[in-house]
Tab-separated table of C-alpha atoms in Angstrom:
chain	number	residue	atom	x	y	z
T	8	UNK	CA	0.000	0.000	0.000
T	9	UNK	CA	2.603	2.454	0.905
T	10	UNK	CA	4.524	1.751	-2.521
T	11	UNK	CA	1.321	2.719	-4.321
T	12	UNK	CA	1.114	6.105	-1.963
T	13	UNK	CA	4.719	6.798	-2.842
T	14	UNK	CA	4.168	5.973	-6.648
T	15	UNK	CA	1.283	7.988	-6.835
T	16	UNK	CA	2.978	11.136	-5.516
T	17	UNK	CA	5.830	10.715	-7.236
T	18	UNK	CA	4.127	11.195	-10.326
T	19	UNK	CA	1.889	13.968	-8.601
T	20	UNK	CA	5.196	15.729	-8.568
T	21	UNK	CA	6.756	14.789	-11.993
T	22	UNK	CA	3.393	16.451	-13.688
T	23	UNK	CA	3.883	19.456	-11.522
T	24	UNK	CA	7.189	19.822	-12.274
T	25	UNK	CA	6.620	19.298	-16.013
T	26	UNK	CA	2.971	21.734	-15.850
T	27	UNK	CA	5.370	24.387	-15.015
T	28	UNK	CA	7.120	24.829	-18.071
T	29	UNK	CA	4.007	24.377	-20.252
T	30	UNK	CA	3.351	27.609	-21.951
T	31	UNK	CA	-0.097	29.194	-20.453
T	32	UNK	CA	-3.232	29.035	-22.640
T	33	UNK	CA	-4.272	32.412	-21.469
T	34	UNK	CA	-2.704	35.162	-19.729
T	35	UNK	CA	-1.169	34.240	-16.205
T	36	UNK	CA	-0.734	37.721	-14.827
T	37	UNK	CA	2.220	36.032	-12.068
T	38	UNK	CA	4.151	34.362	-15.089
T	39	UNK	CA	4.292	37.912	-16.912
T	40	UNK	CA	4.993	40.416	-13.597
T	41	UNK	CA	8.010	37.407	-12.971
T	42	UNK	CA	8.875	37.532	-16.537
T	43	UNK	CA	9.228	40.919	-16.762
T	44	UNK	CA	11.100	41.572	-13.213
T	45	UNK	CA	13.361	38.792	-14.207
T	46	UNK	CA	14.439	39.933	-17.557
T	47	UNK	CA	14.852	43.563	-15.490
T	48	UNK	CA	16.705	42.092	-13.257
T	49	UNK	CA	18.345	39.884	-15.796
T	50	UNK	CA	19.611	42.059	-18.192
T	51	UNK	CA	20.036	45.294	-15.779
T	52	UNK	CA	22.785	42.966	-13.721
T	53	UNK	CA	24.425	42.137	-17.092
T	54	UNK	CA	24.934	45.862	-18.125
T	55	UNK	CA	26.237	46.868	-14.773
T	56	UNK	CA	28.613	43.726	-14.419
T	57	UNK	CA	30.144	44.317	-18.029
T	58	UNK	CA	30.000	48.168	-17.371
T	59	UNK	CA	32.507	47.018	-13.931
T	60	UNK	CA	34.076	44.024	-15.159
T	61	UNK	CA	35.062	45.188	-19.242
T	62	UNK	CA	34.392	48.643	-19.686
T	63	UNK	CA	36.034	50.362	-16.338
T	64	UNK	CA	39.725	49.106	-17.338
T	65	UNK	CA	39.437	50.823	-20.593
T	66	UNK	CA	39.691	55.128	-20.598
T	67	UNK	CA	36.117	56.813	-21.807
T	68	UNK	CA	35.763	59.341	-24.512
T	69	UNK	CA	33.567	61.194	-25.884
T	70	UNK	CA	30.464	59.565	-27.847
T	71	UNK	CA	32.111	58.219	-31.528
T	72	UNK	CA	31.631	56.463	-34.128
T	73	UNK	CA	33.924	53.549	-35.909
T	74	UNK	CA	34.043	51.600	-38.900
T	75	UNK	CA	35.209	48.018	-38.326
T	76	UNK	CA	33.129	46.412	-41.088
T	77	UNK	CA	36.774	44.988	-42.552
T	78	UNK	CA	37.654	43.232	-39.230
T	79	UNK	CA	37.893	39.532	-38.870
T	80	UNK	CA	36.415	38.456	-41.842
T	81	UNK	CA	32.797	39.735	-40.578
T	82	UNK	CA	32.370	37.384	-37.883
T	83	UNK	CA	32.079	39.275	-35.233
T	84	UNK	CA	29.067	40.859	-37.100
T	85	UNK	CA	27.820	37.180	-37.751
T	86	UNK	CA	27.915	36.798	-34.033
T	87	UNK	CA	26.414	39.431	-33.584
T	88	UNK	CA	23.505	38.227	-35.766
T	89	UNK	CA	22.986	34.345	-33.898
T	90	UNK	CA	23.006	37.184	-30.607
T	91	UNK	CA	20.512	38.667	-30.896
T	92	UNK	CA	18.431	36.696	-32.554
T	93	UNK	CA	18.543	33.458	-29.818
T	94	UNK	CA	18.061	36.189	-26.919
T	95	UNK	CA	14.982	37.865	-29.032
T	96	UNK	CA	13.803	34.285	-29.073
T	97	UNK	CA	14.361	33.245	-25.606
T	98	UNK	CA	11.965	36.892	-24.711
T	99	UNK	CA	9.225	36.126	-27.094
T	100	UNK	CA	9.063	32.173	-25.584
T	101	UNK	CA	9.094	33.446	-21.792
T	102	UNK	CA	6.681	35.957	-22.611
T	103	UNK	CA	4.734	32.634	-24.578
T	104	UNK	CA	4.663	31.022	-21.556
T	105	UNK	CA	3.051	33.684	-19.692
T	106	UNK	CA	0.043	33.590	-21.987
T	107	UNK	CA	0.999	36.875	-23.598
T	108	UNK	CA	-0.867	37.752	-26.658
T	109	UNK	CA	1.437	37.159	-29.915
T	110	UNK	CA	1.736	41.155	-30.827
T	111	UNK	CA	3.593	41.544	-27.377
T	112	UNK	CA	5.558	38.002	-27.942
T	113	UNK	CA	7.192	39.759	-30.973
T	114	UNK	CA	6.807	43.460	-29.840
T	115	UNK	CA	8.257	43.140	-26.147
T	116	UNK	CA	10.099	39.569	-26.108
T	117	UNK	CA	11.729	39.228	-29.861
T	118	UNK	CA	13.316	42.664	-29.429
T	119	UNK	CA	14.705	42.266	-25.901
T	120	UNK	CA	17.922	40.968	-27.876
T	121	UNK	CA	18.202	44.027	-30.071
T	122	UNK	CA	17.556	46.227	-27.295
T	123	UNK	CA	20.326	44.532	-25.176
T	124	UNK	CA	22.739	44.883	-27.454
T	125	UNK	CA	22.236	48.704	-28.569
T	126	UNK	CA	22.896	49.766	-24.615
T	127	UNK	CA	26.241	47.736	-25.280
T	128	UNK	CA	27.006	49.550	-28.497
T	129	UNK	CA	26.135	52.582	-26.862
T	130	UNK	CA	29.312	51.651	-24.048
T	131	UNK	CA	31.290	51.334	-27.054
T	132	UNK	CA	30.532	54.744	-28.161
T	133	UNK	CA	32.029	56.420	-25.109
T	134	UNK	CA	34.739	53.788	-24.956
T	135	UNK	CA	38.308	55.297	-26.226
T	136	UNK	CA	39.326	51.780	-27.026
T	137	UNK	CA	36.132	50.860	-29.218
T	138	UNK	CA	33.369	52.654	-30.758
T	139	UNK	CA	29.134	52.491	-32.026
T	140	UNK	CA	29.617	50.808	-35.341
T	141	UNK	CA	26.717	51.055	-37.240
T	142	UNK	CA	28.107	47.648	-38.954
T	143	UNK	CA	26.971	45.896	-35.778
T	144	UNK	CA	23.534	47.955	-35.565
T	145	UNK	CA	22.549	46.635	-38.665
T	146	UNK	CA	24.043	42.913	-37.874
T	147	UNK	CA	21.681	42.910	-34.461
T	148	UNK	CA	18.713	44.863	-36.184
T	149	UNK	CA	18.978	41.396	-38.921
T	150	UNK	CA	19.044	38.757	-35.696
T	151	UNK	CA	15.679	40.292	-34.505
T	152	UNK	CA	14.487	40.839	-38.059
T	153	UNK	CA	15.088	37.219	-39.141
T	154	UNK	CA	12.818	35.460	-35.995
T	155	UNK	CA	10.168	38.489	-35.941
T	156	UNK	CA	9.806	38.265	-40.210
T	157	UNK	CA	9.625	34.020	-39.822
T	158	UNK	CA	6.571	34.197	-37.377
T	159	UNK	CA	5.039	36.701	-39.275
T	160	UNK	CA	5.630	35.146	-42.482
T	161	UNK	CA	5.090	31.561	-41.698
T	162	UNK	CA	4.310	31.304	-37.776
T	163	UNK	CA	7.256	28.894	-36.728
T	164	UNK	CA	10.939	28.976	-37.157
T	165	UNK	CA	11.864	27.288	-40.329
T	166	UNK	CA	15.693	28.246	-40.475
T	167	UNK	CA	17.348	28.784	-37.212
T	168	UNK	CA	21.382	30.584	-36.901
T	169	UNK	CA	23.385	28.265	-35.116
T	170	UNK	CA	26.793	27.790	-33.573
T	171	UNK	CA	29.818	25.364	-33.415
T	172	UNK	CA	33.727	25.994	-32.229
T	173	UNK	CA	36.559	23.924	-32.510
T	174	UNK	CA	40.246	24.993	-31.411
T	175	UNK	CA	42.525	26.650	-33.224
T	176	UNK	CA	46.646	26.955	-33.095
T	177	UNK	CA	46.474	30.626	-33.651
T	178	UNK	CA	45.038	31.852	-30.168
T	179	UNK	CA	48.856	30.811	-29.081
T	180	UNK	CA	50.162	33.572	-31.289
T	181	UNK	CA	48.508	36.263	-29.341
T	182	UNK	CA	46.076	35.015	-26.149
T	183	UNK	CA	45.175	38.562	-25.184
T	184	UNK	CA	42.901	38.817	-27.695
T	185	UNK	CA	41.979	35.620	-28.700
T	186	UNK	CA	41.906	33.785	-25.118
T	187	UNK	CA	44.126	31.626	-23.076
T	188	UNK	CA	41.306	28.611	-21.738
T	189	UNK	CA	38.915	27.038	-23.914
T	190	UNK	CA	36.364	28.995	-22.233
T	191	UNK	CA	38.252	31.995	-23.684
T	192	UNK	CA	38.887	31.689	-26.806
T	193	UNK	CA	34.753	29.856	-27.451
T	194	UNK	CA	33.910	33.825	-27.294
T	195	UNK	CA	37.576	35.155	-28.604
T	196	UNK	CA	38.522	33.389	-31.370
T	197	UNK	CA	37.267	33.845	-34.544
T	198	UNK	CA	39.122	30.850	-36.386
T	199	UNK	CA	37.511	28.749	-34.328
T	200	UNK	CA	33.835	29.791	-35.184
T	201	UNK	CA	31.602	28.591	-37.763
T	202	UNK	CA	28.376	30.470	-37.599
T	203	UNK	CA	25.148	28.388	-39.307
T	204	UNK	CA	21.955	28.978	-40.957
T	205	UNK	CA	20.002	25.429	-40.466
T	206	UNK	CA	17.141	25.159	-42.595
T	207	UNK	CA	14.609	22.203	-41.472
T	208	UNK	CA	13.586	20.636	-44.389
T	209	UNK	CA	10.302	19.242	-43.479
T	210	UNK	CA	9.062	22.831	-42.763
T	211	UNK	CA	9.715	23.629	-46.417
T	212	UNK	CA	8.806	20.652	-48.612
T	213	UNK	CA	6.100	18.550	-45.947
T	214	UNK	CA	7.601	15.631	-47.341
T	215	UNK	CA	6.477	12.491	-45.224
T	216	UNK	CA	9.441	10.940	-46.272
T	217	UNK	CA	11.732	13.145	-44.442
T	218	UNK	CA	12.001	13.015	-40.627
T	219	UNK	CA	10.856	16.370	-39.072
T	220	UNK	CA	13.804	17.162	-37.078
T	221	UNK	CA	16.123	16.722	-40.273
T	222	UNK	CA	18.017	19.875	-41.440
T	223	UNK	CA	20.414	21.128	-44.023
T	224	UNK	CA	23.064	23.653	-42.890
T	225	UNK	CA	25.615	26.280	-44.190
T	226	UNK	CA	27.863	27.495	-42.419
T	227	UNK	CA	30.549	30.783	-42.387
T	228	UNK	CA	33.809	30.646	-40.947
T	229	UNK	CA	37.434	32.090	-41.036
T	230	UNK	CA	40.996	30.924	-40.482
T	231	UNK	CA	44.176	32.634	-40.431
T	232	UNK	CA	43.702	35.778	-38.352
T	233	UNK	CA	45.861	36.461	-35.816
T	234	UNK	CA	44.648	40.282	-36.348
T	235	UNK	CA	41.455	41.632	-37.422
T	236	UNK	CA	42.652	43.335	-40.329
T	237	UNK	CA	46.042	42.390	-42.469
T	238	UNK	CA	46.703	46.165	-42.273
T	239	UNK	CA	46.980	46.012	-38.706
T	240	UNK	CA	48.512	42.770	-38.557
T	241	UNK	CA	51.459	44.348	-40.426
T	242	UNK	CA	52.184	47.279	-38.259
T	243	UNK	CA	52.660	45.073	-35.549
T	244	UNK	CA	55.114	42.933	-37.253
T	245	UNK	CA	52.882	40.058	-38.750
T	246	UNK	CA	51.989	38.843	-41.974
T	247	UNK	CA	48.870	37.052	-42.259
T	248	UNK	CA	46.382	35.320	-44.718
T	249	UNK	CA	42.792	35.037	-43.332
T	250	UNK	CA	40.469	32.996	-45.311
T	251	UNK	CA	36.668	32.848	-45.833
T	252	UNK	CA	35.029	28.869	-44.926
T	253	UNK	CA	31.785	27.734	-46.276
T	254	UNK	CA	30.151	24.788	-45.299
T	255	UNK	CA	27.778	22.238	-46.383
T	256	UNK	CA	26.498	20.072	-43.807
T	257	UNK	CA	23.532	18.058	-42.028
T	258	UNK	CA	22.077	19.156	-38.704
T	259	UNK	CA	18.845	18.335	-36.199
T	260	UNK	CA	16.661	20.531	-35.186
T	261	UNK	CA	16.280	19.973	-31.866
T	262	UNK	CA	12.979	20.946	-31.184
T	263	UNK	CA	11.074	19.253	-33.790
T	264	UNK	CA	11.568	16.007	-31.719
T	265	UNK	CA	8.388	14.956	-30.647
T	266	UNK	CA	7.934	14.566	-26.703
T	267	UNK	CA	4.744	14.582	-24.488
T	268	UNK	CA	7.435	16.667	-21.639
T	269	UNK	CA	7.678	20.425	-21.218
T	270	UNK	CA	10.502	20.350	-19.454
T	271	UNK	CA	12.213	18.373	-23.077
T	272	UNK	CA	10.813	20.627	-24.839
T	273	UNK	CA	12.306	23.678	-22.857
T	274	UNK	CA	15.659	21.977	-22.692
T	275	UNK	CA	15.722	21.203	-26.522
T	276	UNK	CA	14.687	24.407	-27.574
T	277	UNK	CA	17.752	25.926	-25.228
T	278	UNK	CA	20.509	23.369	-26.911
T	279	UNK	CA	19.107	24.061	-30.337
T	280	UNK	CA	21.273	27.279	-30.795
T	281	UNK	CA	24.277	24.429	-30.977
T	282	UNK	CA	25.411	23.031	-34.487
T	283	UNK	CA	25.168	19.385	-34.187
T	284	UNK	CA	28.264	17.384	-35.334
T	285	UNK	CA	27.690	16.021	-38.677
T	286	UNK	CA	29.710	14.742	-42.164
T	287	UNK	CA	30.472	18.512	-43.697
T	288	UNK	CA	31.318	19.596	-46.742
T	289	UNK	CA	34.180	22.494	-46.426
T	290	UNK	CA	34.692	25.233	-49.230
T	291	UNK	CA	37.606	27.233	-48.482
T	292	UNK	CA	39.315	30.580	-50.428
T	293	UNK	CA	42.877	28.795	-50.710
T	294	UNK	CA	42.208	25.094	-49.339
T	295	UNK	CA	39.419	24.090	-52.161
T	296	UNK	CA	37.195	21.267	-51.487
T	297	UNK	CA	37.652	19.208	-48.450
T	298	UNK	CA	35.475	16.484	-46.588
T	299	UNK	CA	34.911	15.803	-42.778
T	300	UNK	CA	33.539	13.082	-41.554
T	301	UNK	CA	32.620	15.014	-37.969
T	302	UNK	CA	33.259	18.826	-38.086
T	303	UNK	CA	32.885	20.867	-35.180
């Protein structure tokens, strides 16, 4: 008897625990005031912490304007891109889950990412050492644009950017800028990156032949920068010869797995902003055509 007690709340639990992560079929006012308190608080601690932590060692200046649209290959505007589209995304699916009405899922939530980002661009206006590039207004205005036009235009998510890092030999040559740990150079080092658009294919054709979760990729990546620009890799002594990556590969999209669990769903929608490892087809500016049978 008392293993059928046990069992029973057990599972009273589990379905609890999964019934909180089910999006709301109407409004919840608690889920929204805690969504928006938490992305407040959220994103309000992030500002200050990289206003302390990055900003403060670096002398201000006043408000200016760069252009660094020739710097490492575009990849930092690339990044940019994934950015602010996956946080846009995460703020329109919080805001889902509070019941909130799809003009404020796309108003309020899909732009949280874009928003974000311009208060950062603004630091690097009045930052000596940087500067607001309009390069990287219009790479974070094209995250937010590419989730907000795909629900308007087809109400689901049919290509999603993605991300994938491997490391490289060149963060040796100069670790202050392109990282010392792992940890590092994930965020520092561009020859590393390969930035994805993953296109689900069942989305587009509604072939029952194809699995749902199947995807096609192509990806963008660089090698051989040790600078961001060969101009000022050769006043400090270095001669370099970046090179533009393309890629051809198969991917999963994570969240067209079918499960009866919220708490799945939540947790494969979070790792679906991850390339999966797959055979890949590699295009390169001096290497030609070359196969993997795993790339990363």
């Amino acid at each position: 008897m008392s293993f059928f007690l046990f069992a029973n709340f057990l599972s009273f639990g589990q379905s609890s625990f999964d019934n909180f992560f089910k999006p709301s079929d109407t409004l919840n006012v608690t889920r929204k005031k805690t969504v928006l308190i938490t992305e407040g608080v959220t994103l309000g601690g992030a500002l200050i912490g990289l206003n302390q932590l990055w900003y403060k060692d670096y002398p201000k200046s006043n408000f200016h304007t760069i252009n660094d649209n020739n710097q490492w290959l575009q990849l930092d505007k690339v990044g940019h891109f994934y950015s602010t589209y996956h946080v846009g995304k995460i703020g329109a699916d919080v805001l889902a889950w509070s019941g909130a009405l799809k003009k404020e899922q796309l108003l309020y939530g899909a732009t949280v990412g874009f928003g974000f980002l311009t208060v950062v661009e603004i630091f690097d206006g009045y930052s000596q050492e940087w500067g607001f590039s309009w390069g990287d207004m219009l790479a974070n205005a094209s995250g937010t644009g590419l989730y907000v036009g795909q629900e308007l235009l087809w109400h689901e998510q049919r290509i999603t950017p993605k991300f994938s890092f491997h490391q490289t030999h060149f963060a040796q040559n100069r670790p202050e800028t392109l990282g010392n740990s792992f940890n590092e150079q994930l965020l520092k080092d561009y020859n590393g990156q390969t930035y994805w658009l993953s296109f689900n294919l069942y989305s587009f054709t509604h072939s029952k032949v194809l699995p749902k979760w199947l995807n096609v990729a192509l990806g963008y990546g660089g090698t051989g920068m040790i600078y961001g620009s060969n101009s000022e890799a050769f006043e400090n002594g270095i001669s370099q010869s970046p090179s533009r990556e393309f890629y051809l590969s198969l991917d999963v999209d994570l969240t067209k797995i079918e499960t009866k669990s919220h708490f799945l769903k939540t947790i494969f929608s979070a790792f679906n902003t991850i390339k999966v490892p797959a055979p890949t087809l590699q295009i390169g500016d001096f290497n030609g055509v070359k196969g993997h049978f795993v790339y990363f």
